[in-house]
């Protein structure tokens, strides 16, 4: 039984396989419409979410399966003090697969160690978010036709932005990747990501706080929201929240072939004036997330068509 807790749980061959299945789903949706008939996905979201939860649920419905859902710690037994381990054991009796989001780093790992069905990490605190990375990778693949040989700028809250941590880990395994890490000093990438992933893999990277300066080099620009819920005080958040706002002027020196990604929700980081720019990919990314979650559910349930 396999779970997906960290994006590195999947080999690059397995990522290729998931992308191939997602592309087949896109081209032949009818073929998959009953693939998960009789199967149940439980979504346990102990932290706010719109798209990730609905994306998992839509994915399961499009595979012909069913969904059991707990939305919010305050409406579940977690509010009575139940441990993650017990919750995982209990939900394993009802569902064939579990998607869990939790504010505590490592909670989905604890769930996976105690569940008897596969567990998918749908975001754990400021740590990881592997299925967002699946959405990001399919988007990059569909826009560029490759996953290597490109310069990727990551901009905004690199400290608490879990999607950034997972994406860096995933891309670090491809040839010819370089990163430009763009953030204010206070929101720099955690050392464990910088040292244990980027430096350890010998990847070329630069650190800057200047988005405009970095722009001309980039093939991908990954914008992120400042993660208010992970700040210790509101003043720091207010001071940092508008550090980067992508406007049409900021794109003046950008490549024609740039792809702009954002995991969403957007607060202020990307001006709506950019939404119609052909380089804006963030709404396509949402749809790609659903297809990759479909491919992932099939893989973890061991269903091959
Ligand atoms: C992200 C998350 O939850 O980490 N959202 C998402 O799942 N698409 C990004 C964010 O909340 O800023």
Coordinates of C-alpha atoms and ligand atoms in Angstrom, one line a residue:
X1 CA 0.0 0.0 0.0
X2 CA 1.4 3.3 -1.1
X3 CA 0.8 6.8 0.2
X4 CA 2.0 10.2 -1.1
X5 CA 3.4 12.3 1.7
X6 CA 6.4 14.0 0.0
X7 CA 6.7 14.6 -3.7
X8 CA 10.0 12.6 -3.5
X9 CA 8.0 9.5 -2.7
X10 CA 7.4 9.4 -6.5
X11 CA 10.3 8.7 -8.8
X12 CA 10.7 10.8 -11.9
X13 CA 9.5 7.7 -13.9
X14 CA 6.4 7.6 -11.9
X15 CA 5.9 11.4 -12.4
X16 CA 6.2 10.7 -16.2
X17 CA 3.6 7.9 -15.8
X18 CA 1.2 10.2 -13.9
X19 CA 1.6 12.9 -16.6
X20 CA 0.9 10.3 -19.3
X21 CA -2.2 9.1 -17.6
X22 CA -3.4 12.6 -17.0
X23 CA -2.9 13.4 -20.7
X24 CA -4.9 10.3 -21.6
X25 CA -7.7 11.4 -19.2
X26 CA -7.7 14.8 -20.9
X27 CA -8.0 13.2 -24.3
X28 CA -10.3 10.3 -23.4
X29 CA -12.4 11.2 -20.3
X30 CA -15.1 8.7 -21.0
X31 CA -12.7 5.8 -20.7
X32 CA -12.2 6.7 -17.0
X33 CA -15.7 7.5 -16.0
X34 CA -16.3 4.3 -14.1
X35 CA -12.7 3.5 -13.2
X36 CA -13.3 4.0 -9.5
X37 CA -16.8 2.6 -9.3
X38 CA -17.6 1.4 -5.8
X39 CA -14.5 3.1 -4.3
X40 CA -14.7 5.9 -1.7
X41 CA -12.3 8.8 -1.1
X42 CA -12.4 10.5 2.3
X43 CA -11.3 14.1 2.3
X44 CA -10.2 15.2 5.8
X45 CA -9.4 18.9 5.7
X46 CA -8.5 20.3 9.0
X47 CA -7.4 23.6 7.5
X48 CA -9.2 26.0 5.1
X49 CA -9.3 24.9 1.5
X50 CA -11.5 25.5 -1.5
X51 CA -9.8 24.2 -4.6
X52 CA -7.7 21.4 -3.2
X53 CA -10.7 19.7 -1.5
X54 CA -13.1 20.3 -4.4
X55 CA -10.4 19.2 -6.8
X56 CA -10.0 15.9 -5.0
X57 CA -13.7 15.5 -4.8
X58 CA -14.3 16.4 -8.5
X59 CA -11.4 14.0 -9.4
X60 CA -13.1 11.1 -7.6
X61 CA -16.5 11.8 -9.0
X62 CA -15.1 12.0 -12.6
X63 CA -13.6 8.5 -11.9
X64 CA -17.1 7.3 -11.0
X65 CA -16.2 6.9 -7.3
X66 CA -17.8 8.4 -4.2
X67 CA -16.6 10.9 -1.6
X68 CA -16.9 11.1 2.2
X69 CA -16.0 14.5 3.5
X70 CA -15.0 16.2 6.7
X71 CA -14.6 19.9 6.3
X72 CA -12.9 21.5 9.3
X73 CA -11.5 20.4 12.6
X74 CA -14.3 22.1 14.5
X75 CA -16.9 19.8 13.0
X76 CA -15.0 16.5 13.5
X77 CA -13.9 14.4 16.4
X78 CA -10.5 16.2 16.3
X79 CA -12.4 18.9 18.2
X80 CA -13.0 16.2 20.9
X81 CA -9.3 15.6 21.2
X82 CA -9.0 12.5 18.9
X83 CA -5.4 11.9 17.7
X84 CA -4.5 11.9 14.0
X85 CA -3.4 8.2 14.4
X86 CA -6.8 7.2 15.7
X87 CA -8.7 9.2 13.1
X88 CA -6.6 7.5 10.4
X89 CA -7.5 4.0 11.8
X90 CA -11.1 4.9 11.9
X91 CA -11.4 6.4 8.5
X92 CA -9.6 3.4 7.0
X93 CA -12.7 1.4 8.0
X94 CA -14.9 3.6 5.8
X95 CA -12.8 4.7 2.8
X96 CA -10.5 3.2 0.3
X97 CA -8.2 6.2 0.1
X98 CA -7.7 9.4 2.3
X99 CA -6.7 12.9 1.3
X100 CA -5.7 14.9 4.4
X101 CA -4.8 18.5 5.0
X102 CA -3.6 19.6 8.4
X103 CA -2.0 22.6 10.0
X104 CA 0.6 20.5 11.7
X105 CA 3.7 19.5 9.7
X106 CA 3.9 15.7 9.6
X107 CA 0.2 15.0 10.4
X108 CA -0.4 13.2 7.1
X109 CA 2.7 11.1 7.7
X110 CA 1.4 10.0 11.0
X111 CA -1.9 9.3 9.4
X112 CA -0.2 7.2 6.7
X113 CA 1.7 5.2 9.4
X114 CA -1.6 4.3 11.0
X115 CA -4.1 4.0 8.2
X116 CA -4.7 0.7 6.3
X117 CA -5.5 2.6 3.1
X118 CA -3.3 5.0 1.1
X119 CA -3.1 8.6 2.5
X120 CA -2.4 11.6 0.3
X121 CA -0.9 14.7 1.9
X122 CA -3.1 17.6 0.7
X123 CA -0.9 20.1 2.5
X124 CA 0.7 20.0 5.9
X125 CA 1.4 23.3 7.6
X126 CA 4.2 25.2 6.1
X127 CA 5.9 22.0 5.0
X128 CA 4.8 20.2 1.8
X129 CA 2.0 20.1 -0.7
X130 CA 2.8 17.3 -3.2
X131 CA -0.4 17.3 -5.2
X132 CA -0.1 21.0 -5.9
X133 CA 3.3 20.1 -7.3
X134 CA 1.6 17.5 -9.6
X135 CA -0.6 20.3 -10.9
X136 CA 2.4 22.5 -11.4
X137 CA 4.4 19.9 -13.2
X138 CA 1.6 19.0 -15.6
X139 CA 1.2 22.8 -16.3
X140 CA 4.9 23.2 -17.0
X141 CA 4.9 20.1 -19.2
X142 CA 1.9 21.3 -21.2
X143 CA 3.3 24.8 -21.6
X144 CA 6.9 23.9 -22.3
X145 CA 6.8 20.3 -23.5
X146 CA 9.6 19.5 -21.0
X147 CA 10.4 19.6 -17.2
X148 CA 14.1 20.3 -17.4
X149 CA 16.4 22.9 -19.0
X150 CA 14.7 26.1 -17.7
X151 CA 15.1 28.9 -15.3
X152 CA 12.4 29.0 -12.6
X153 CA 11.7 32.1 -10.5
X154 CA 9.9 31.5 -7.3
X155 CA 8.6 34.7 -5.8
X156 CA 6.9 35.8 -2.5
X157 CA 6.6 33.7 0.6
X158 CA 9.3 31.1 0.1
X159 CA 9.5 30.5 3.9
X160 CA 6.0 29.3 4.6
X161 CA 4.9 28.5 1.1
X162 CA 4.6 24.8 1.1
X163 CA 3.9 24.6 -2.6
X164 CA 7.3 26.1 -3.2
X165 CA 9.1 23.6 -1.1
X166 CA 7.5 20.6 -2.9
X167 CA 8.0 22.2 -6.3
X168 CA 11.7 22.8 -5.7
X169 CA 12.2 19.2 -4.5
X170 CA 10.5 17.9 -7.6
X171 CA 12.3 20.1 -10.2
X172 CA 15.7 19.5 -8.5
X173 CA 15.7 16.0 -10.1
X174 CA 15.6 17.3 -13.7
X175 CA 18.6 18.3 -15.9
X176 CA 19.4 21.9 -16.6
X177 CA 17.2 23.5 -13.9
X178 CA 18.2 26.8 -12.3
X179 CA 16.2 28.6 -9.6
X180 CA 15.9 32.3 -8.9
X181 CA 14.6 32.7 -5.3
X182 CA 12.8 36.1 -5.0
X183 CA 11.6 37.1 -1.6
X184 CA 12.1 39.7 1.2
X185 CA 14.8 38.8 3.7
X186 CA 12.2 37.7 6.2
X187 CA 10.5 35.2 3.9
X188 CA 13.5 33.5 2.5
X189 CA 13.5 29.8 1.7
X190 CA 14.1 27.6 4.8
X191 CA 17.6 26.3 5.1
X192 CA 16.5 22.7 5.0
X193 CA 15.2 23.2 1.5
X194 CA 18.1 25.4 0.3
X195 CA 20.8 23.2 1.7
X196 CA 19.3 19.7 1.6
X197 CA 17.8 20.0 -1.8
X198 CA 19.2 22.8 -3.9
X199 CA 22.8 22.8 -2.7
X200 CA 23.0 19.1 -2.3
X201 CA 21.9 18.4 -5.8
X202 CA 24.4 20.9 -7.2
X203 CA 21.7 23.1 -8.7
X204 CA 22.5 26.5 -10.0
X205 CA 20.5 29.2 -8.1
X206 CA 20.5 32.9 -7.2
X207 CA 18.8 34.7 -4.3
X208 CA 17.4 38.2 -4.7
X209 CA 14.7 40.5 -3.5
X210 CA 14.3 42.2 -6.9
X211 CA 11.6 40.7 -9.1
X212 CA 12.0 43.3 -11.9
X213 CA 15.7 42.6 -12.2
X214 CA 15.2 38.8 -12.2
X215 CA 12.4 38.9 -14.8
X216 CA 14.3 38.8 -18.0
X217 CA 16.0 35.5 -17.2
X218 CA 12.9 33.5 -16.3
X219 CA 11.1 30.7 -18.3
X220 CA 8.7 30.1 -15.4
X221 CA 7.5 32.6 -12.8
X222 CA 5.9 31.0 -9.8
X223 CA 4.1 33.6 -7.7
X224 CA 2.9 32.9 -4.2
X225 CA 0.6 34.4 -1.5
X226 CA 2.1 35.7 1.7
X227 CA 0.9 33.0 4.1
X228 CA -0.9 35.1 6.7
X229 CA -2.1 32.1 8.8
X230 CA 1.5 31.1 9.5
X231 CA 2.6 34.5 10.8
X232 CA 3.2 35.0 14.5
X233 CA 2.0 38.6 14.4
X234 CA -0.2 40.7 12.3
X235 CA 2.2 43.7 11.9
X236 CA 4.7 41.5 10.2
X237 CA 2.1 40.3 7.8
X238 CA 0.8 43.8 7.0
X239 CA 4.4 45.0 6.4
X240 CA 5.2 42.1 4.0
X241 CA 1.9 41.2 2.3
X242 CA 2.4 43.5 -0.7
X243 CA 6.1 42.9 -1.2
X244 CA 5.5 41.7 -4.7
X245 CA 2.6 42.7 -7.0
X246 CA 3.0 41.5 -10.6
X247 CA 1.7 44.2 -12.9
X248 CA 1.9 44.5 -16.7
X249 CA 4.8 47.0 -16.3
X250 CA 6.8 44.4 -14.3
X251 CA 6.4 42.1 -17.3
X252 CA 8.1 44.5 -19.7
X253 CA 11.4 42.7 -19.7
X254 CA 9.9 39.2 -19.5
X255 CA 10.3 36.6 -22.2
X256 CA 7.5 36.2 -24.7
X257 CA 7.6 32.5 -23.7
X258 CA 7.3 33.1 -19.9
X259 CA 4.7 31.0 -18.1
X260 CA 3.2 32.6 -15.0
X261 CA 2.0 30.1 -12.4
X262 CA 0.4 30.6 -9.0
X263 CA -1.1 27.9 -6.8
X264 CA -4.0 30.2 -5.8
X265 CA -5.7 31.7 -3.9
X266 CA -4.4 35.0 -5.2
X267 CA -4.7 37.9 -2.8
X268 CA -2.9 40.8 -4.3
X269 CA 0.2 39.2 -5.9
X270 CA -0.9 39.3 -9.5
X271 CA -2.9 42.2 -10.9
X272 CA -6.1 41.1 -12.7
X273 CA -4.8 43.0 -15.7
X274 CA -2.5 40.1 -16.3
X275 CA -5.3 37.4 -16.4
X276 CA -5.8 37.8 -20.2
X277 CA -2.1 37.8 -21.0
X278 CA -1.3 34.6 -22.9
X279 CA 1.5 33.9 -20.4
X280 CA -0.9 33.6 -17.4
X281 CA -1.3 29.9 -16.7
X282 CA -2.8 30.0 -13.2
X283 CA -6.3 29.1 -14.1
X284 CA -5.1 26.3 -16.4
X285 CA -3.1 25.1 -13.5
X286 CA -6.3 24.5 -11.5
X287 CA -7.7 22.2 -14.2
X288 CA -4.5 20.4 -14.5
X289 CA -4.6 19.7 -10.7
X290 CA -7.8 17.8 -11.1
X291 CA -6.4 15.6 -13.9
X292 CA -3.3 14.8 -11.9
X293 CA -5.3 14.0 -8.8
X294 CA -7.3 11.6 -10.9
X295 CA -4.1 10.0 -12.2
X296 CA -2.8 9.8 -8.6
X297 CA -5.9 8.2 -7.2
X298 CA -5.8 5.5 -9.9
X299 CA -2.2 4.9 -9.2
X300 CA -2.5 4.6 -5.4
X301 CA -5.6 2.4 -5.7
X302 CA -3.7 0.2 -8.2
X303 CA -6.2 0.7 -10.9
X304 CA -4.8 0.3 -14.5
X305 CA -7.0 0.8 -17.6
Ligands
LIG1 C1 -1.9 26.6 -1.6 C2 -1.8 25.9 -0.2 O1 -2.8 25.6 0.4 O2 -0.7 25.8 0.2 N1 -3.3 26.5 -2.1 C3 -3.6 25.5 -2.8 O3 -3.7 24.4 -2.3 N2 -3.8 25.7 -4.1 C4 -1.4 27.9 -1.6 C5 -1.8 29.0 -0.7 O4 -2.7 28.7 0.1 O5 -1.3 30.1 -0.8

